[in-house]
PDB file of C-alpha atoms in Angstrom:
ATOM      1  CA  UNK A  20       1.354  84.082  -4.544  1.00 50.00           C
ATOM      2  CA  UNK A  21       4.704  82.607  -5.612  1.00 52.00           C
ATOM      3  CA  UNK A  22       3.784  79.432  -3.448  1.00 48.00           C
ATOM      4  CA  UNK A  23       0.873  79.101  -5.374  1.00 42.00           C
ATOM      5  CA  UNK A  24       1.997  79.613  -9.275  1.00 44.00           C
ATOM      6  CA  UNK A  25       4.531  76.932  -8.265  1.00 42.00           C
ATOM      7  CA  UNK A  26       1.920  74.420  -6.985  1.00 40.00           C
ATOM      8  CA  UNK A  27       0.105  75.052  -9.751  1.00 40.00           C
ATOM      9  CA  UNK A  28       2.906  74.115 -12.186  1.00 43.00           C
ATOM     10  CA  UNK A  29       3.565  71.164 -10.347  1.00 42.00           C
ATOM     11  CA  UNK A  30      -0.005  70.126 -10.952  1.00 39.00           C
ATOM     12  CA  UNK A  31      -0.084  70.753 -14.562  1.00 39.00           C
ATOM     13  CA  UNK A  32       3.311  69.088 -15.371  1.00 39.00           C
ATOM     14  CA  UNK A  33       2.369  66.407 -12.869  1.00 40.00           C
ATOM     15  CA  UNK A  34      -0.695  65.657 -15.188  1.00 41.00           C
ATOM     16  CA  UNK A  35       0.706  65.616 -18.302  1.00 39.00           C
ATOM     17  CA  UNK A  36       3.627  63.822 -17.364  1.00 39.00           C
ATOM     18  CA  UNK A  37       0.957  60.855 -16.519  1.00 40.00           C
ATOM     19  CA  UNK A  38      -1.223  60.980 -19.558  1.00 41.00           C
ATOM     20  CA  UNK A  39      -1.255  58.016 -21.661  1.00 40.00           C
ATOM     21  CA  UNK A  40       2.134  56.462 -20.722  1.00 41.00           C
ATOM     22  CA  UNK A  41       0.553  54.062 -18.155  1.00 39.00           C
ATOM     23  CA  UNK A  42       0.639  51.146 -19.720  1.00 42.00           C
ATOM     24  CA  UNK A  43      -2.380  49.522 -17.315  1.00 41.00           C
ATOM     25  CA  UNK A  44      -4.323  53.616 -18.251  1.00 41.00           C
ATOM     26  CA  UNK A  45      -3.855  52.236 -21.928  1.00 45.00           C
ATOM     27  CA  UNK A  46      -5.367  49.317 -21.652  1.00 48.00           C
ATOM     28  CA  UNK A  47      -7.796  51.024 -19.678  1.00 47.00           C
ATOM     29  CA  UNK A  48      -8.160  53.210 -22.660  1.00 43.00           C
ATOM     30  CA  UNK A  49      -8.349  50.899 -25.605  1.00 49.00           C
ATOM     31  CA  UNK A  50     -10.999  48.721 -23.629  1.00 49.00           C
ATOM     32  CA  UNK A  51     -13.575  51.395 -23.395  1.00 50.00           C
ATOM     33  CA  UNK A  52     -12.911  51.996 -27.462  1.00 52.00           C
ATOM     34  CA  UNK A  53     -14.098  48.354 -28.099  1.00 53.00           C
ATOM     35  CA  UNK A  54     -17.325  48.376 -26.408  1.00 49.00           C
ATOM     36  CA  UNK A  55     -18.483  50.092 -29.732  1.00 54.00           C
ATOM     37  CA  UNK A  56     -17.702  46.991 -31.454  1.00 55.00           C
ATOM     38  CA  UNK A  57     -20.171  44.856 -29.200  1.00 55.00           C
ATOM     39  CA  UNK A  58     -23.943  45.245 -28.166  1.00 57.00           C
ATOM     40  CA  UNK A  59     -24.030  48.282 -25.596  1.00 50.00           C
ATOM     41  CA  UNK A  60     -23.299  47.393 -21.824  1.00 60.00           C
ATOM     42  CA  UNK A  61     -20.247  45.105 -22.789  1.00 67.00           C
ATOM     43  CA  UNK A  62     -17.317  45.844 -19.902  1.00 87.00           C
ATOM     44  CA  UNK A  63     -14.250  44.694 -21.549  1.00 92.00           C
ATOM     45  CA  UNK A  64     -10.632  44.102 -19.795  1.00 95.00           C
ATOM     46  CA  UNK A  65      -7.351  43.707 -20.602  1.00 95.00           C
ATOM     47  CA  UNK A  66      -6.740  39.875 -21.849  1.00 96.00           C
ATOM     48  CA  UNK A  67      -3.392  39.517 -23.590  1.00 97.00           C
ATOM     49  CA  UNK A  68      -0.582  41.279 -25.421  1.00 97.00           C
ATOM     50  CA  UNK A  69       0.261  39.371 -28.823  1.00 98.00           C
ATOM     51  CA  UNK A  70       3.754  39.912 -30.098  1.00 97.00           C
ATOM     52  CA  UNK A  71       6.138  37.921 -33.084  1.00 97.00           C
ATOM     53  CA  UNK A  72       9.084  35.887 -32.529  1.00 95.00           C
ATOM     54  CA  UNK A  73      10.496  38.549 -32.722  1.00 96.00           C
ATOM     55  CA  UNK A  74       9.000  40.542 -30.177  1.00 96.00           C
ATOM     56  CA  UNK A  75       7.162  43.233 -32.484  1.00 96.00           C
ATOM     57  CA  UNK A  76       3.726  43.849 -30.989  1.00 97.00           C
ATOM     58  CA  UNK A  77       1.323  42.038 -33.560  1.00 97.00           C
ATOM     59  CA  UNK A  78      -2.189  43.381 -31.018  1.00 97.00           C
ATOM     60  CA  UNK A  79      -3.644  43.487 -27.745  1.00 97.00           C
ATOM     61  CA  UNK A  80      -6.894  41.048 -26.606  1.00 97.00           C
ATOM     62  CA  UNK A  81      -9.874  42.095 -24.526  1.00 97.00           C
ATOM     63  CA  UNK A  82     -12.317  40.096 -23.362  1.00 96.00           C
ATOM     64  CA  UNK A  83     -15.785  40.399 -21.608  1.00 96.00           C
ATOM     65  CA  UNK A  84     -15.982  38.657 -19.073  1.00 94.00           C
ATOM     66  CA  UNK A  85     -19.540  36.701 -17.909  1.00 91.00           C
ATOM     67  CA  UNK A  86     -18.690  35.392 -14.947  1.00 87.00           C
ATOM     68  CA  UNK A  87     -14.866  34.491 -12.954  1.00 86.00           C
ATOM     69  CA  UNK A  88     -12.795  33.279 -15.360  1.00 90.00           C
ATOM     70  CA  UNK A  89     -15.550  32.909 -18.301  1.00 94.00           C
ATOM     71  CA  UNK A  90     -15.811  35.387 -21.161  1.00 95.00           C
ATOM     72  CA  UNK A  91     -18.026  35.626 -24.462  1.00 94.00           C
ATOM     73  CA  UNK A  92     -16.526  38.240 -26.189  1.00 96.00           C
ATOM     74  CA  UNK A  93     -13.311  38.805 -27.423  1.00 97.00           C
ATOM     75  CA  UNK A  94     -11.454  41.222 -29.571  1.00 97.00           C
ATOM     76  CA  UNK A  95      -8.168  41.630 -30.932  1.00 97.00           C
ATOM     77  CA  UNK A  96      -6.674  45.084 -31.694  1.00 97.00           C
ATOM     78  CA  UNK A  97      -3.880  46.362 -33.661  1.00 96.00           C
ATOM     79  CA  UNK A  98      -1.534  49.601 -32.990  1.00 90.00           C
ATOM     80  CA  UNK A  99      -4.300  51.170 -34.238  1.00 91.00           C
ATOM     81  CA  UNK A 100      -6.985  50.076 -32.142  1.00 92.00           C
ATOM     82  CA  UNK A 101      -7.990  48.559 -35.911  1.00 94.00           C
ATOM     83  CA  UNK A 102      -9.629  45.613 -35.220  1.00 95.00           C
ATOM     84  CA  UNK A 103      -7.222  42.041 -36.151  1.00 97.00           C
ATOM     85  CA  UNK A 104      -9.595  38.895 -34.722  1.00 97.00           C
ATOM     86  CA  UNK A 105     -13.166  39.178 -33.323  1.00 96.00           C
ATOM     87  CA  UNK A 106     -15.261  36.682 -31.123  1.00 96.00           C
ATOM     88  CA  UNK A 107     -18.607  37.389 -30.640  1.00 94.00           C
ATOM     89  CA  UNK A 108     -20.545  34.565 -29.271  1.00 92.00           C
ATOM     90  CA  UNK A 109     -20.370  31.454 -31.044  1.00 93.00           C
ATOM     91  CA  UNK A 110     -19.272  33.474 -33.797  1.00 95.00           C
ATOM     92  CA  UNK A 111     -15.556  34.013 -34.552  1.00 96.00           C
ATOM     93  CA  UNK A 112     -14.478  36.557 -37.143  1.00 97.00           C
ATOM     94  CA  UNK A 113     -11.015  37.461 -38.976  1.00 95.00           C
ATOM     95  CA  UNK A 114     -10.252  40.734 -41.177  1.00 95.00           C
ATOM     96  CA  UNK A 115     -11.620  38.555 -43.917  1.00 93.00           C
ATOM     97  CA  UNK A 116     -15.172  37.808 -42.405  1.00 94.00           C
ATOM     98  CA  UNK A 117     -16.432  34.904 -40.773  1.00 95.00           C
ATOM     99  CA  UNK A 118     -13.906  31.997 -39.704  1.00 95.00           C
ATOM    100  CA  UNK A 119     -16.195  29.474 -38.011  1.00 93.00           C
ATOM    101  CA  UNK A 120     -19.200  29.381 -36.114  1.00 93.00           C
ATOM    102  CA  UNK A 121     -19.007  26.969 -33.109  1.00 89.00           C
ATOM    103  CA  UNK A 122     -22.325  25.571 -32.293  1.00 84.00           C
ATOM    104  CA  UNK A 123     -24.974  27.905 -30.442  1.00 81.00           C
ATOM    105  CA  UNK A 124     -26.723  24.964 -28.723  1.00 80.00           C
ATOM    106  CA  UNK A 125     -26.055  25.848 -25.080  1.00 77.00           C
ATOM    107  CA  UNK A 126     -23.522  27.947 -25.733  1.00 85.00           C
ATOM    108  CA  UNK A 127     -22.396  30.109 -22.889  1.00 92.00           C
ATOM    109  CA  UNK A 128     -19.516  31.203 -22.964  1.00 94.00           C
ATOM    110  CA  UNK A 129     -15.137  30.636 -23.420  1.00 95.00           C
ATOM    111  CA  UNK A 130     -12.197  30.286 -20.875  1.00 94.00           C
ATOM    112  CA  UNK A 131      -8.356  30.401 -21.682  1.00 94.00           C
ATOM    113  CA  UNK A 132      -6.380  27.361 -21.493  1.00 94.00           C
ATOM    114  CA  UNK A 133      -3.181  28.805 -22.052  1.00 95.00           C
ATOM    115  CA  UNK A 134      -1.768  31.862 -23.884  1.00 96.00           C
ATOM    116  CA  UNK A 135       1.819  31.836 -26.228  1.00 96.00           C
ATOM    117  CA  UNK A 136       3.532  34.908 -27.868  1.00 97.00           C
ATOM    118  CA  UNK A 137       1.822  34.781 -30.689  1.00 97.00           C
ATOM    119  CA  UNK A 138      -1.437  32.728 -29.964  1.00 97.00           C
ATOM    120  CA  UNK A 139      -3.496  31.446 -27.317  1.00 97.00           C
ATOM    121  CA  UNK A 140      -6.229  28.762 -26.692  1.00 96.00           C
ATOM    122  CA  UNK A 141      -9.550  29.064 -25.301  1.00 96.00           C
ATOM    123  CA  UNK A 142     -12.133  25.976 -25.348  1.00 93.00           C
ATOM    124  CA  UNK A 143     -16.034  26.608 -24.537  1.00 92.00           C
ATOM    125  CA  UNK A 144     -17.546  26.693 -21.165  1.00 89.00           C
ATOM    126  CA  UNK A 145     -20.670  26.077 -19.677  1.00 85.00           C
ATOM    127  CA  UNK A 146     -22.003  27.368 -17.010  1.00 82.00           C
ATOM    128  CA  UNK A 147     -19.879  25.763 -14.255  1.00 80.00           C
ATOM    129  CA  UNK A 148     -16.809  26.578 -15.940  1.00 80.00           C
ATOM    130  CA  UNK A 149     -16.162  22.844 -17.470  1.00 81.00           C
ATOM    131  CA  UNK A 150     -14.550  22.520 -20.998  1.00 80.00           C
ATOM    132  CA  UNK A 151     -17.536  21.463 -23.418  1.00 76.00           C
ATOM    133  CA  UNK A 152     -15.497  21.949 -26.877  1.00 82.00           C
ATOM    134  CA  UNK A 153     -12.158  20.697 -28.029  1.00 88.00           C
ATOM    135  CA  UNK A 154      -9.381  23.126 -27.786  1.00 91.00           C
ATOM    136  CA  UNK A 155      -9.623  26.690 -30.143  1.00 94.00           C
ATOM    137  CA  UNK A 156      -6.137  28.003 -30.927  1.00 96.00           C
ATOM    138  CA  UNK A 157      -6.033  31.745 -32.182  1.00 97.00           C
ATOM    139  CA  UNK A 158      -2.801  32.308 -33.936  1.00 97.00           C
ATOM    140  CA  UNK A 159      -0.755  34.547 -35.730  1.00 97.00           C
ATOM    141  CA  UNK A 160      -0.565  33.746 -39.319  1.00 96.00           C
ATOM    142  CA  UNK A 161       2.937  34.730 -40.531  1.00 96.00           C
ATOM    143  CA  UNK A 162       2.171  33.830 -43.925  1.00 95.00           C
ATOM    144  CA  UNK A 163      -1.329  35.792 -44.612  1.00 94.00           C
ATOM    145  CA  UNK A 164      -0.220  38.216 -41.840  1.00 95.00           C
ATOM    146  CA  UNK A 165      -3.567  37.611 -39.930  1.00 96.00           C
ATOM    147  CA  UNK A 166      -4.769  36.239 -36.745  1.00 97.00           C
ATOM    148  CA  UNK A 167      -6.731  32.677 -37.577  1.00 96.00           C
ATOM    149  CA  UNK A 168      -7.561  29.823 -35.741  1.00 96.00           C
ATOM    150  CA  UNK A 169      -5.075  27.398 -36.033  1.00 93.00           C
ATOM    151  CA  UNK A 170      -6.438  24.279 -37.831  1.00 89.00           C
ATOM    152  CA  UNK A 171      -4.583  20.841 -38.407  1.00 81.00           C
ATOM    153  CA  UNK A 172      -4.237  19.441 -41.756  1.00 74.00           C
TER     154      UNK A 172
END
């Protein structure tokens, strides 16, 4: 009997010790809480982790993935799982609303071209995975304290 109150013990404080502090079970986590953003049947997975220059953690990007390397969706997410940058489609959104609206002609989908601290780059894909759009930068706007896509004067 002794044997097994101690197994069981081990169990419990096995269990809780592995929780939530797995950071891959966290992003496991705050994926399946953005599906509700989305049209049902979206998977989502873990893109990239956003952080300042000074290494604060500004939010963490999902993305749903199409096909290899090609996603449509995208969503950033604060501490909060609050929701700091949205892509859906040829549709890209800020807290504020909409931010631009890339054209829906043969759209199909996006693919990273390289990811920074505080911002990364996607361009539009078709079907075979070729670039059809000039670069999109998402950034971190220190100023309005906002993620924005990054436009040149």
């Amino acid at each position: 009997m002794r044997n097994f109150t101690c197994l069981l013990a081990f169990v419990f404080f096995s269990c809780a010790k592995n929780g939530n502090s797995n950071p891959a079970r966290q992003n496991e986590i705050n994926a399946k809480g953005v599906d509700k953003q989305f049209d049902s049947g979206s998977q989502f997975a873990f893109f990239h982790e956003l952080k300042s220059n000074d290494s604060v953690l500004l939010g963490k990007a999902y993305v749903a993935y199409k096909k290899d390397s090609i996603f449509d969706r995208l969503i950033i997410l604060g501490d909060k799982n609050d929701t700091l940058y949205k892509v859906d489609k040829s549709k890209l959104f800020t807290v504020e609303g909409l931010d631009t609206v890339v054209n829906p002609d043969g759209f199909y989908g996006y693919k990273s071209v390289s990811k920074g601290n505080d911002h990364f780059v996607i361009v539009m894909a078709n079907k075979d995975g070729n670039g059809a759009s000039d670069d999109i930068e998402i950034a971190w706007n220190y100023e309005k304290k906002c993620f924005e896509i990054l436009r040149i004067p």
